[in-house]
PDB file of C-alpha atoms in Angstrom:
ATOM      1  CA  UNK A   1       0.000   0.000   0.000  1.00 92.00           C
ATOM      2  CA  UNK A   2       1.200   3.289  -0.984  1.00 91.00           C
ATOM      3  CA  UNK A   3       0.171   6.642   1.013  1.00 94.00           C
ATOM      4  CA  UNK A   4       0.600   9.651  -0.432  1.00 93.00           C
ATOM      5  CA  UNK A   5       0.149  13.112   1.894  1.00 94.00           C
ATOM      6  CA  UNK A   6       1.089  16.597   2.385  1.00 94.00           C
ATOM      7  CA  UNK A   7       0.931  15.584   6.502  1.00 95.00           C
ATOM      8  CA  UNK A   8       3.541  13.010   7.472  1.00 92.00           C
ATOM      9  CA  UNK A   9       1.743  12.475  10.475  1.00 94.00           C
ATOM     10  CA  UNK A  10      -0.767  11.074   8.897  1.00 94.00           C
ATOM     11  CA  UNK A  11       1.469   8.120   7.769  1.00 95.00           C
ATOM     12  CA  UNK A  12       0.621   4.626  10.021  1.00 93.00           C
ATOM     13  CA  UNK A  13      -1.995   6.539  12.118  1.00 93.00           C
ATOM     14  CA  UNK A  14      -4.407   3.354  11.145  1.00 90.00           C
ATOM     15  CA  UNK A  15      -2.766   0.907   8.796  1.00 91.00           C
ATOM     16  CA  UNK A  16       0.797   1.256   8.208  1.00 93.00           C
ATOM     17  CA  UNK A  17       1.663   1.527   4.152  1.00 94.00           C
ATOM     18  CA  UNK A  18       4.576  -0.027   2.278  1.00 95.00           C
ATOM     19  CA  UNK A  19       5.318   3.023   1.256  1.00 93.00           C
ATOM     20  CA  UNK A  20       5.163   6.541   2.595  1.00 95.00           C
ATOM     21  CA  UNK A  21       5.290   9.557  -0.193  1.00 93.00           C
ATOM     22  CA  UNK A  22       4.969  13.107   1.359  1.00 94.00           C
ATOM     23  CA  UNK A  23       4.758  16.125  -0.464  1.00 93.00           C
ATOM     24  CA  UNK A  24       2.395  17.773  -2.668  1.00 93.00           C
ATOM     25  CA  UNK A  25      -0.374  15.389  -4.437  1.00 92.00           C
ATOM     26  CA  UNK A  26       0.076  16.820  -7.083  1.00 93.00           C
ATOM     27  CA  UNK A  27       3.170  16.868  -7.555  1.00 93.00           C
ATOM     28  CA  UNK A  28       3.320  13.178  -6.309  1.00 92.00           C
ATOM     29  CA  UNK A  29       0.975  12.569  -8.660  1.00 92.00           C
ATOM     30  CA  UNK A  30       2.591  13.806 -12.043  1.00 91.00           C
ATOM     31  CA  UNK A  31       5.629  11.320 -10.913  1.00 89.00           C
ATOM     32  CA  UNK A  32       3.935   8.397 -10.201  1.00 86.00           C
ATOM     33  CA  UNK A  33       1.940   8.686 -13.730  1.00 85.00           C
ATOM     34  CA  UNK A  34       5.604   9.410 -15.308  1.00 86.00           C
ATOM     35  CA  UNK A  35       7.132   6.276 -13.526  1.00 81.00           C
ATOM     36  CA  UNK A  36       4.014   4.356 -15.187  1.00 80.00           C
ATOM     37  CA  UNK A  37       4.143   5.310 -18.721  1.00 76.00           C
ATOM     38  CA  UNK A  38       4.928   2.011 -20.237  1.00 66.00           C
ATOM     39  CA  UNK A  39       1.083   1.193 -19.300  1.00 64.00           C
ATOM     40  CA  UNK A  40       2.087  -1.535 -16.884  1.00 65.00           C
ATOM     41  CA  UNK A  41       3.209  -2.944 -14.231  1.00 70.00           C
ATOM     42  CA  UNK A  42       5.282  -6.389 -14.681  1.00 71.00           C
ATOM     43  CA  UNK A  43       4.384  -8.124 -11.331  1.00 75.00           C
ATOM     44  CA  UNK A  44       0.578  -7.537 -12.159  1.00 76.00           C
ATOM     45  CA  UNK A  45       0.809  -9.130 -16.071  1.00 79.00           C
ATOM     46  CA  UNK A  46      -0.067 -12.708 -14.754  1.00 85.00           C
ATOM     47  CA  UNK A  47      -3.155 -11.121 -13.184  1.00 83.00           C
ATOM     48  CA  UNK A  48      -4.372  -8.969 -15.923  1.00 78.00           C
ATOM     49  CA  UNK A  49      -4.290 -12.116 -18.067  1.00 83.00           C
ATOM     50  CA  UNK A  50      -6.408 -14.011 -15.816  1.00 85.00           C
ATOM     51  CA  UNK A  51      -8.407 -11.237 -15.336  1.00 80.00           C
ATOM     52  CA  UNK A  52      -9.077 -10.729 -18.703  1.00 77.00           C
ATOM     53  CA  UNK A  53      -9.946 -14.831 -19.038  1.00 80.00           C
ATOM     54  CA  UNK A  54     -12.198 -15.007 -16.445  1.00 79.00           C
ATOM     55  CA  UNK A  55     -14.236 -11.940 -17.689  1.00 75.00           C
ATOM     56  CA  UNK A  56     -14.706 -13.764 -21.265  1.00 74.00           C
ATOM     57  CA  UNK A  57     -16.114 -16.496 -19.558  1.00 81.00           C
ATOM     58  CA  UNK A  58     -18.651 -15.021 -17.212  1.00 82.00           C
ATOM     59  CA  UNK A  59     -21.667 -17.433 -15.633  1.00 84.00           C
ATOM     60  CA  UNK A  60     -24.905 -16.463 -17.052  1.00 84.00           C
ATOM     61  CA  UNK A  61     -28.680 -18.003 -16.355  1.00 86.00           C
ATOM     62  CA  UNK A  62     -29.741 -20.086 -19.194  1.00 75.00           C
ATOM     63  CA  UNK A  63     -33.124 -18.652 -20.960  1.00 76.00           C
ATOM     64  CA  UNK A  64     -35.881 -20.659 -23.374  1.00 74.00           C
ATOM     65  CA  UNK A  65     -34.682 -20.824 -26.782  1.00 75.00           C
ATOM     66  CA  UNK A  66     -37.141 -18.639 -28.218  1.00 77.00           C
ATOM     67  CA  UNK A  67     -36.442 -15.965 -25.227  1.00 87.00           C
ATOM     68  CA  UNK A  68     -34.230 -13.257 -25.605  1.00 94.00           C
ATOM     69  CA  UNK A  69     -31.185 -13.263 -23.364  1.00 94.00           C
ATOM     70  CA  UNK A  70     -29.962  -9.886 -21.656  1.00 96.00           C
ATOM     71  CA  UNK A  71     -26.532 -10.541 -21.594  1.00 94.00           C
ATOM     72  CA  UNK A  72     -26.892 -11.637 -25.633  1.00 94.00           C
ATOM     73  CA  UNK A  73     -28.412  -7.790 -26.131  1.00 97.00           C
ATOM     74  CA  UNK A  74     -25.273  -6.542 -24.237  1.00 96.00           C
ATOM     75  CA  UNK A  75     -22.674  -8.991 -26.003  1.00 94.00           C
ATOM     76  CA  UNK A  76     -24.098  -7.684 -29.476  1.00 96.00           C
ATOM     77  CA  UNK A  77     -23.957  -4.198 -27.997  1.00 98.00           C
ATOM     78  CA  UNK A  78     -20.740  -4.125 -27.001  1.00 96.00           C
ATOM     79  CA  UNK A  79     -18.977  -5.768 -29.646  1.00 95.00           C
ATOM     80  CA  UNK A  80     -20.618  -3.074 -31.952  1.00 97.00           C
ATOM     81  CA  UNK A  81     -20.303   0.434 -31.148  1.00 98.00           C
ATOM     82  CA  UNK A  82     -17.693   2.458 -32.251  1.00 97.00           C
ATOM     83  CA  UNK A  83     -14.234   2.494 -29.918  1.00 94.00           C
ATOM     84  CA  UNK A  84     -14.859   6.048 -28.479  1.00 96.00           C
ATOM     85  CA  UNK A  85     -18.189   5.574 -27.680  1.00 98.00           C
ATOM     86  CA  UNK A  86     -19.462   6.853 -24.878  1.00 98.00           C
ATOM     87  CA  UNK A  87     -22.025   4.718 -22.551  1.00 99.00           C
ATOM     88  CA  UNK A  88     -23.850   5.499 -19.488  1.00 99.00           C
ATOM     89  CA  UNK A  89     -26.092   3.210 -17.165  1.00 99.00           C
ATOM     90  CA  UNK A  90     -29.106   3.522 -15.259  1.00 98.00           C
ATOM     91  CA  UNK A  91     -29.338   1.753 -12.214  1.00 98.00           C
ATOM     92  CA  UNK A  92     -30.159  -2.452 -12.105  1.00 97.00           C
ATOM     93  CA  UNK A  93     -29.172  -5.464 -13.351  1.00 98.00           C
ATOM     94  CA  UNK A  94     -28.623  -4.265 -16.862  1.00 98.00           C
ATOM     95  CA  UNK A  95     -25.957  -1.774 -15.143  1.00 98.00           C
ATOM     96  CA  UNK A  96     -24.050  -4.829 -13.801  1.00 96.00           C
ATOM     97  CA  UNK A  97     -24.097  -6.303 -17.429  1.00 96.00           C
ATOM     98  CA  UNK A  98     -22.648  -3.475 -18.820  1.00 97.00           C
ATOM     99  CA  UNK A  99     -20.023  -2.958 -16.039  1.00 95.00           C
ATOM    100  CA  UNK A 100     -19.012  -6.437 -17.032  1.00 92.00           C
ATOM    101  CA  UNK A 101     -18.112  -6.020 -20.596  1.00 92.00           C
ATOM    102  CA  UNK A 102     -17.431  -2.208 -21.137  1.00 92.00           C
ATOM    103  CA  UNK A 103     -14.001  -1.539 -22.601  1.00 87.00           C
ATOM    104  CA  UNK A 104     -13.547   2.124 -22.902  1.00 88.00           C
ATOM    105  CA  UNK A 105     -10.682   3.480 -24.597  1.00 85.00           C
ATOM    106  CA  UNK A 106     -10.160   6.424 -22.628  1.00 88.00           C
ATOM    107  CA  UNK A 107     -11.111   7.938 -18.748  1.00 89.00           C
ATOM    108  CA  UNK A 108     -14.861   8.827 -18.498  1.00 92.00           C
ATOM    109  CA  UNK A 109     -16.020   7.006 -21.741  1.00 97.00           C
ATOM    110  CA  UNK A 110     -18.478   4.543 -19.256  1.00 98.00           C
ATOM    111  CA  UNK A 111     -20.705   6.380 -16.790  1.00 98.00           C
ATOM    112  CA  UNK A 112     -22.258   5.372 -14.420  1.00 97.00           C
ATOM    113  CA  UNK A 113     -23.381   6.473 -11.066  1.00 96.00           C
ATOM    114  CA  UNK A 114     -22.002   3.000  -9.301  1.00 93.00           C
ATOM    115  CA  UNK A 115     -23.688   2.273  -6.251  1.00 91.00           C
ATOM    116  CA  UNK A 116     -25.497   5.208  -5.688  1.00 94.00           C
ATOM    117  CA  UNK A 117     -28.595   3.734  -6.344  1.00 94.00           C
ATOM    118  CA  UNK A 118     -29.223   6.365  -8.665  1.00 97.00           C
ATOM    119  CA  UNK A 119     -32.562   5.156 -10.820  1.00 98.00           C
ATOM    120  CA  UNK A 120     -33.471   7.709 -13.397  1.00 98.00           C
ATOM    121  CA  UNK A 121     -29.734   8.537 -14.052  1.00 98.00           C
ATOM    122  CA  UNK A 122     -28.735   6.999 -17.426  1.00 98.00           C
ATOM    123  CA  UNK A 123     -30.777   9.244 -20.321  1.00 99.00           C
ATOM    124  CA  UNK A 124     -29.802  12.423 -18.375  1.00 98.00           C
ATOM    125  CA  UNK A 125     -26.190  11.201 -18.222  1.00 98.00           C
ATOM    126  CA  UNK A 126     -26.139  10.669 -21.610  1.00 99.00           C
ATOM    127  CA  UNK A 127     -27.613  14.043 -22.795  1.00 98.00           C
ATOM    128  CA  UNK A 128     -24.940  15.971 -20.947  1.00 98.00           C
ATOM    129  CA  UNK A 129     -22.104  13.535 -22.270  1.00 98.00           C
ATOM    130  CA  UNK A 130     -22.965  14.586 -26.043  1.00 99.00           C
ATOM    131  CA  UNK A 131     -23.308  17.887 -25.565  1.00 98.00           C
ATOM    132  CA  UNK A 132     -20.152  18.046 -23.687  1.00 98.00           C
ATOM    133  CA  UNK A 133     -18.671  15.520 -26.841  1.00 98.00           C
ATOM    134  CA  UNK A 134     -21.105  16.687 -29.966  1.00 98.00           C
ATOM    135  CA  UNK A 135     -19.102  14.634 -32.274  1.00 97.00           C
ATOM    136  CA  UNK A 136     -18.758  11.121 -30.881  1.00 98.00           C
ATOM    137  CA  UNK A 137     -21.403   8.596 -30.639  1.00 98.00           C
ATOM    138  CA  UNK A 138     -23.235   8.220 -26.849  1.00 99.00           C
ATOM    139  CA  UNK A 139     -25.219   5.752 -25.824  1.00 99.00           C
ATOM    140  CA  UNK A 140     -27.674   5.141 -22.842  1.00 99.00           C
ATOM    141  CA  UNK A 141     -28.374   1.812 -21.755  1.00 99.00           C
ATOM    142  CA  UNK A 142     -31.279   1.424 -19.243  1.00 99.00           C
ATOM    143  CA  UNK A 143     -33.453  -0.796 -18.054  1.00 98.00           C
ATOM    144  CA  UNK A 144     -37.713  -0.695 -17.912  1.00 98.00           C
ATOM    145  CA  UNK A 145     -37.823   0.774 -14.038  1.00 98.00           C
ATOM    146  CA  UNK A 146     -35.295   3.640 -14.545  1.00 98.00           C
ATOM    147  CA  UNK A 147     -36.321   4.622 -18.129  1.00 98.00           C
ATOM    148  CA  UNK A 148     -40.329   5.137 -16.668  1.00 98.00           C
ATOM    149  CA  UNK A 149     -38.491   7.795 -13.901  1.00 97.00           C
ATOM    150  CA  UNK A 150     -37.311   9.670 -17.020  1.00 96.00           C
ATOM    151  CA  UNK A 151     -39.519   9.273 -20.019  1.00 95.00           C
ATOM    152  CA  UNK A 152     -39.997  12.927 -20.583  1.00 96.00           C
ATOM    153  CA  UNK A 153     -35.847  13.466 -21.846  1.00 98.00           C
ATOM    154  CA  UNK A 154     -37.340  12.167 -25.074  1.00 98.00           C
ATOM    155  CA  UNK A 155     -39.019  15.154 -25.458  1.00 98.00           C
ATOM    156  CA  UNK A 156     -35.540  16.836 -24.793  1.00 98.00           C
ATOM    157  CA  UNK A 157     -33.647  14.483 -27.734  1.00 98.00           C
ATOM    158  CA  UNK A 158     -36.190  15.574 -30.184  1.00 98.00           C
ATOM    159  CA  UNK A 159     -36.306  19.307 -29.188  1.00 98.00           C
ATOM    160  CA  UNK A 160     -32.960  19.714 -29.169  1.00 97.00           C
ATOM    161  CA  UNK A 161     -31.385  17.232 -31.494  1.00 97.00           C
ATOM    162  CA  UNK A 162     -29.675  15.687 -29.352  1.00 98.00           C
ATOM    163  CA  UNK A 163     -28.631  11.955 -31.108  1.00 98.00           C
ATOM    164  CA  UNK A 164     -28.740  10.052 -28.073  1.00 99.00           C
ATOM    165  CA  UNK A 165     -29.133   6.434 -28.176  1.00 99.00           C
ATOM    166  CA  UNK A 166     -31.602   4.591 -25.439  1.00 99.00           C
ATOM    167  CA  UNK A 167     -30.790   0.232 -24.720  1.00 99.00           C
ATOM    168  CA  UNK A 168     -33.671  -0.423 -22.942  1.00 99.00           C
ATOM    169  CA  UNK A 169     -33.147  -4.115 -21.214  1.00 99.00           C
ATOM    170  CA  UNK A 170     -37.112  -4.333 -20.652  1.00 99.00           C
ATOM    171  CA  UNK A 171     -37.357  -7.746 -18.404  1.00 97.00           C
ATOM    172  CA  UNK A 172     -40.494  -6.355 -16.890  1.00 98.00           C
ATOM    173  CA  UNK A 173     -39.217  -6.015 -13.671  1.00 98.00           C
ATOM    174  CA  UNK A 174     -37.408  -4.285 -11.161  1.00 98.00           C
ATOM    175  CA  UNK A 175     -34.580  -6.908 -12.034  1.00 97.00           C
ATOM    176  CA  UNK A 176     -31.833  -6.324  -9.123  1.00 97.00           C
ATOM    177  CA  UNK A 177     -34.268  -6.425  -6.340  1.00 97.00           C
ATOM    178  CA  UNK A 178     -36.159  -8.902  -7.738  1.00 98.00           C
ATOM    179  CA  UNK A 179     -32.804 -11.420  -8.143  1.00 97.00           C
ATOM    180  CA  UNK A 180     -32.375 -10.123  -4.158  1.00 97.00           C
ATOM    181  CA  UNK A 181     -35.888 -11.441  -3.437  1.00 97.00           C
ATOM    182  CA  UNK A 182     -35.367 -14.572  -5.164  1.00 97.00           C
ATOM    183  CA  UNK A 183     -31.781 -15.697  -3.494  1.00 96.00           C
ATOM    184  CA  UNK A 184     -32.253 -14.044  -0.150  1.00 95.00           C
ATOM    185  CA  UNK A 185     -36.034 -13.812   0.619  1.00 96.00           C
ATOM    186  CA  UNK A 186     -37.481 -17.539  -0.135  1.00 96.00           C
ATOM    187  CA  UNK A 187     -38.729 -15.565  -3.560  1.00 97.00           C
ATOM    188  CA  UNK A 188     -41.095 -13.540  -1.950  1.00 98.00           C
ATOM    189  CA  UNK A 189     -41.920 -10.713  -4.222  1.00 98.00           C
ATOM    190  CA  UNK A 190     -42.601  -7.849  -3.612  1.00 98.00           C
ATOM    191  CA  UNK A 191     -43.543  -4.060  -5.560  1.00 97.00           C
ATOM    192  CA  UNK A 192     -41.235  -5.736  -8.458  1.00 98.00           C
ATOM    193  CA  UNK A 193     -43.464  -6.668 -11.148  1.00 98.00           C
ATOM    194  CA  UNK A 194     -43.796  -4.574 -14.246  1.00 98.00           C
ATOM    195  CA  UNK A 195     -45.090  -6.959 -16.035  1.00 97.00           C
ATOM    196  CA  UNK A 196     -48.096  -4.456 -17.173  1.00 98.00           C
ATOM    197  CA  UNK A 197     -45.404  -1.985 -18.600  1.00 98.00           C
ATOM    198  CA  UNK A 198     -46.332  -0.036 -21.474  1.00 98.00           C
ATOM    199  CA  UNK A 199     -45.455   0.064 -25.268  1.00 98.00           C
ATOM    200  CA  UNK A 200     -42.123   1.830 -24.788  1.00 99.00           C
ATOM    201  CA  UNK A 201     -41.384   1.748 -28.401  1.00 99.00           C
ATOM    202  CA  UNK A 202     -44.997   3.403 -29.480  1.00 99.00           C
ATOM    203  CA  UNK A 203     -44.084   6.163 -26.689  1.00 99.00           C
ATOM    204  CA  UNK A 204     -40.994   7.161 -28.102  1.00 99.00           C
ATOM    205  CA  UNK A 205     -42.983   7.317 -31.677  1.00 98.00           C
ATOM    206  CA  UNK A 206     -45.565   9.511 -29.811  1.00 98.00           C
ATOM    207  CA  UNK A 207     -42.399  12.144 -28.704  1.00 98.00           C
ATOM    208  CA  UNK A 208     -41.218  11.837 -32.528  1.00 98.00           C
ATOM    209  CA  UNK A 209     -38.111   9.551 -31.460  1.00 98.00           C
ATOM    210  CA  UNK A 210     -37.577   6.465 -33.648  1.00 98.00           C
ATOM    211  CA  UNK A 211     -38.394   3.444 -32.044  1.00 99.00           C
ATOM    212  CA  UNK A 212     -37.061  -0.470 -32.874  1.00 99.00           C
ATOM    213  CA  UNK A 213     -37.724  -3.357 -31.230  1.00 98.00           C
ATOM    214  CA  UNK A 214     -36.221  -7.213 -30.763  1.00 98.00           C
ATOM    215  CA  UNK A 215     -37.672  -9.749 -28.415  1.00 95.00           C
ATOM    216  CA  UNK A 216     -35.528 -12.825 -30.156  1.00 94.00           C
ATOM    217  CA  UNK A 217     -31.959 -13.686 -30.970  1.00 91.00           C
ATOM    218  CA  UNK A 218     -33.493 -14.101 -35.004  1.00 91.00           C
ATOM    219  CA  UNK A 219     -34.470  -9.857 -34.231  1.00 96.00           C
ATOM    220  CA  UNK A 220     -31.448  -8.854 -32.469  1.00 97.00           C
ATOM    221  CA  UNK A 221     -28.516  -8.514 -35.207  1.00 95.00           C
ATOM    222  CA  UNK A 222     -30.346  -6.446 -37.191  1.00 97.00           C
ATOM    223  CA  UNK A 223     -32.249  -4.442 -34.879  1.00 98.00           C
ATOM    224  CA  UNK A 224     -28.994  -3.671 -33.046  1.00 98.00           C
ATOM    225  CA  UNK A 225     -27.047  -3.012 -36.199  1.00 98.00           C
ATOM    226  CA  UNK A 226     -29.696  -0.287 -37.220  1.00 98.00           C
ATOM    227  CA  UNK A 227     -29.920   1.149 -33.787  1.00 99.00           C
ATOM    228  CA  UNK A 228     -26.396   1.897 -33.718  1.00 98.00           C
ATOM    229  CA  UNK A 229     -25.362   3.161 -37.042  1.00 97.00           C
ATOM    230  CA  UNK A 230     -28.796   5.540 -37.595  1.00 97.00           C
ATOM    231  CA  UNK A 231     -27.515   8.846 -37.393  1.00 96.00           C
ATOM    232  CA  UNK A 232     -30.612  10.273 -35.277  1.00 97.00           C
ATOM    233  CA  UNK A 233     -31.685   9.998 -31.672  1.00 98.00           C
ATOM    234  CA  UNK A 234     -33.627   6.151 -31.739  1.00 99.00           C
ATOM    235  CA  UNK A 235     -34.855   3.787 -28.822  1.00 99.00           C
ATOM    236  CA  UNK A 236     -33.649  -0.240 -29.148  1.00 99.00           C
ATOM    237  CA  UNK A 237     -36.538  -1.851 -26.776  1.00 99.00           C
ATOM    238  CA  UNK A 238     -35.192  -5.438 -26.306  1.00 99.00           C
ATOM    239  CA  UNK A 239     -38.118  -7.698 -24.233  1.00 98.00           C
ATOM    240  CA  UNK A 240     -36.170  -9.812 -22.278  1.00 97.00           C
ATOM    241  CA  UNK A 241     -36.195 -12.990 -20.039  1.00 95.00           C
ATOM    242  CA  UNK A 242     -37.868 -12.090 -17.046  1.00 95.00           C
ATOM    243  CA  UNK A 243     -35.960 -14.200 -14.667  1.00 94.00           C
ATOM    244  CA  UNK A 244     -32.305 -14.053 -15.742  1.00 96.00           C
ATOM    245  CA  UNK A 245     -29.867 -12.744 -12.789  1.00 96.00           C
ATOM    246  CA  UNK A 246     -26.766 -11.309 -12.951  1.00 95.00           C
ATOM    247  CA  UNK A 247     -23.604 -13.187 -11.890  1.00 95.00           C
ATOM    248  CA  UNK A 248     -21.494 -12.923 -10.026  1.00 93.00           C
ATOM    249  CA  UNK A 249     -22.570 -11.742  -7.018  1.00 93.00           C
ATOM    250  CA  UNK A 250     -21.589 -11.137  -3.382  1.00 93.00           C
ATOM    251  CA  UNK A 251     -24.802 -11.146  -0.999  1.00 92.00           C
ATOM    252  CA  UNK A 252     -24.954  -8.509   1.944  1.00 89.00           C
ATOM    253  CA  UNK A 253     -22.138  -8.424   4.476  1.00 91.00           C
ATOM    254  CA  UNK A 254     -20.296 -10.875   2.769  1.00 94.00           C
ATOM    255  CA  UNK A 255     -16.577 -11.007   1.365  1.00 93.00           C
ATOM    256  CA  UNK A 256     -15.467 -12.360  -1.911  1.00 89.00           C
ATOM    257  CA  UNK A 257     -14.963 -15.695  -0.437  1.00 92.00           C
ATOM    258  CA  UNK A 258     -18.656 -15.958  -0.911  1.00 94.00           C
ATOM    259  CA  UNK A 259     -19.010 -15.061  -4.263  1.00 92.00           C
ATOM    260  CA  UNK A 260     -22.096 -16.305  -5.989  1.00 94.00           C
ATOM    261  CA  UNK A 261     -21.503 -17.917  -9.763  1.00 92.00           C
ATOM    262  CA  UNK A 262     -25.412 -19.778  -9.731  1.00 91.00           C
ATOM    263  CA  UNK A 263     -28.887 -20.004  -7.594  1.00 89.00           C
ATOM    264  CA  UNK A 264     -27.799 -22.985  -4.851  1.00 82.00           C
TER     265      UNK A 264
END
């Protein structure tokens, strides 16, 4: 552990570092990104690697062959949008997903607002990031609860322009709690169920956004190759499996040691 402060006695007050840097951040800073510059560090490349294996082989639910698979929307996704992309998240399962396989090429080209809790964030997010970056592509992925706390930012993507696209990952559900209620509550659900949610694709039409739709595998190529190369703002509403959950997982007050891959 490094420590880094302006007040050397600050250094061991709680946990005592392997190494003790005082002196301006800054400063300390700037040299520590200098002694980095070859992009990495040689006693780390064995874990990188694995790293990198383990996330191409991440444990997924199986669905019903003629169901739609979240994580196959956010494979397709991901392995299609341009390099300097940027993507933000909403808050759920379908943020998890997309934590998983984002690769950005450069510092605050995946937002997201983490473990805030923050429902309602993504299409917001996403407005500001292309009008801060006009000319690169942005992208909102969302799921059906957090998209119905913003609807009325389509009204803002047609008013203004603004060529925002909208992944909605629409498993008619609240998704994360229901997985919670499912593994931790003997499946007792509760306020979860959106199974009556509206047509999000025929709302969008109604704000003047374009709207496309896949609810199979057969759909989703196409669908998502349109979505992502039409040059206007545009709404992908992929109906997913219902039940899928998001792995892995650590439950409540527990460590890494009791990681979750599958339901027991």
């Amino acid at each position: 552990m490094i420590h880094a402060d302006i007040d050397e006695s600050e250094f061991g007050k709680i946990i005592r570092p392997h190494v003790s840097l005082h002196g301006n951040l800054e400063h300390t800073l700037h040299a520590l990104i200098a002694a980095l510059m070859d992009g990495h560090i040689p006693r780390f490349d064995d874990w990188a690697l694995q790293a990198a294996a383990l996330g191409r082989g991440l444990p997924s639910d199986r669905v019903e062959d003629d169901q739609l698979s979240a994580t196959d929307v956010m494979d397709a996704f991901f392995e299609r949008i341009p390099q300097d992309a940027i993507v933000t998240t909403d808050v759920g399962q379908h943020q998890m997903w997309a934590a998983q396989r984002a690769r950005p090429c450069e510092p605050r080209a995946f937002v997201t607002s983490a473990g805030l809790g923050a429902m309602g964030f993504g299409v917001p997010a996403a407005v500001g990031a292309q009008f801060a970056f006009p000319e690169r592509a942005v992208f909102a992925v969302t799921g059906d609860g957090g998209f119905q706390m913003c609807l009325g930012e389509l009204a803002t993507l047609r008013r203004y322009r603004v060529p925002v696209k909208i992944l909605l990952i629409d498993n008619r559900n609240l998704g994360m709690v229901r997985q919670w209620q499912e593994l931790f509550y003997d499946e007792r659900y509760s306020a979860t169920n959106l199974s009556d949610n509206p047509d999000f694709v025929a709302i969008a039409q109604a704000y003047g956004v374009r709207g496309l739709r896949a609810s199979s595998r057969d759909e989703l190529e196409s669908a998502m190759r349109d979505f992502i190369e039409h040059p206007g703002p545009t709404l992908l509403h992929c109906a997913c499996f219902p039940e899928e959950n998001v792995w892995p997982m650590i439950p409540a007050g527990a460590t890494t040691d009791d990681l979750m891959e599958a339901k027991t």
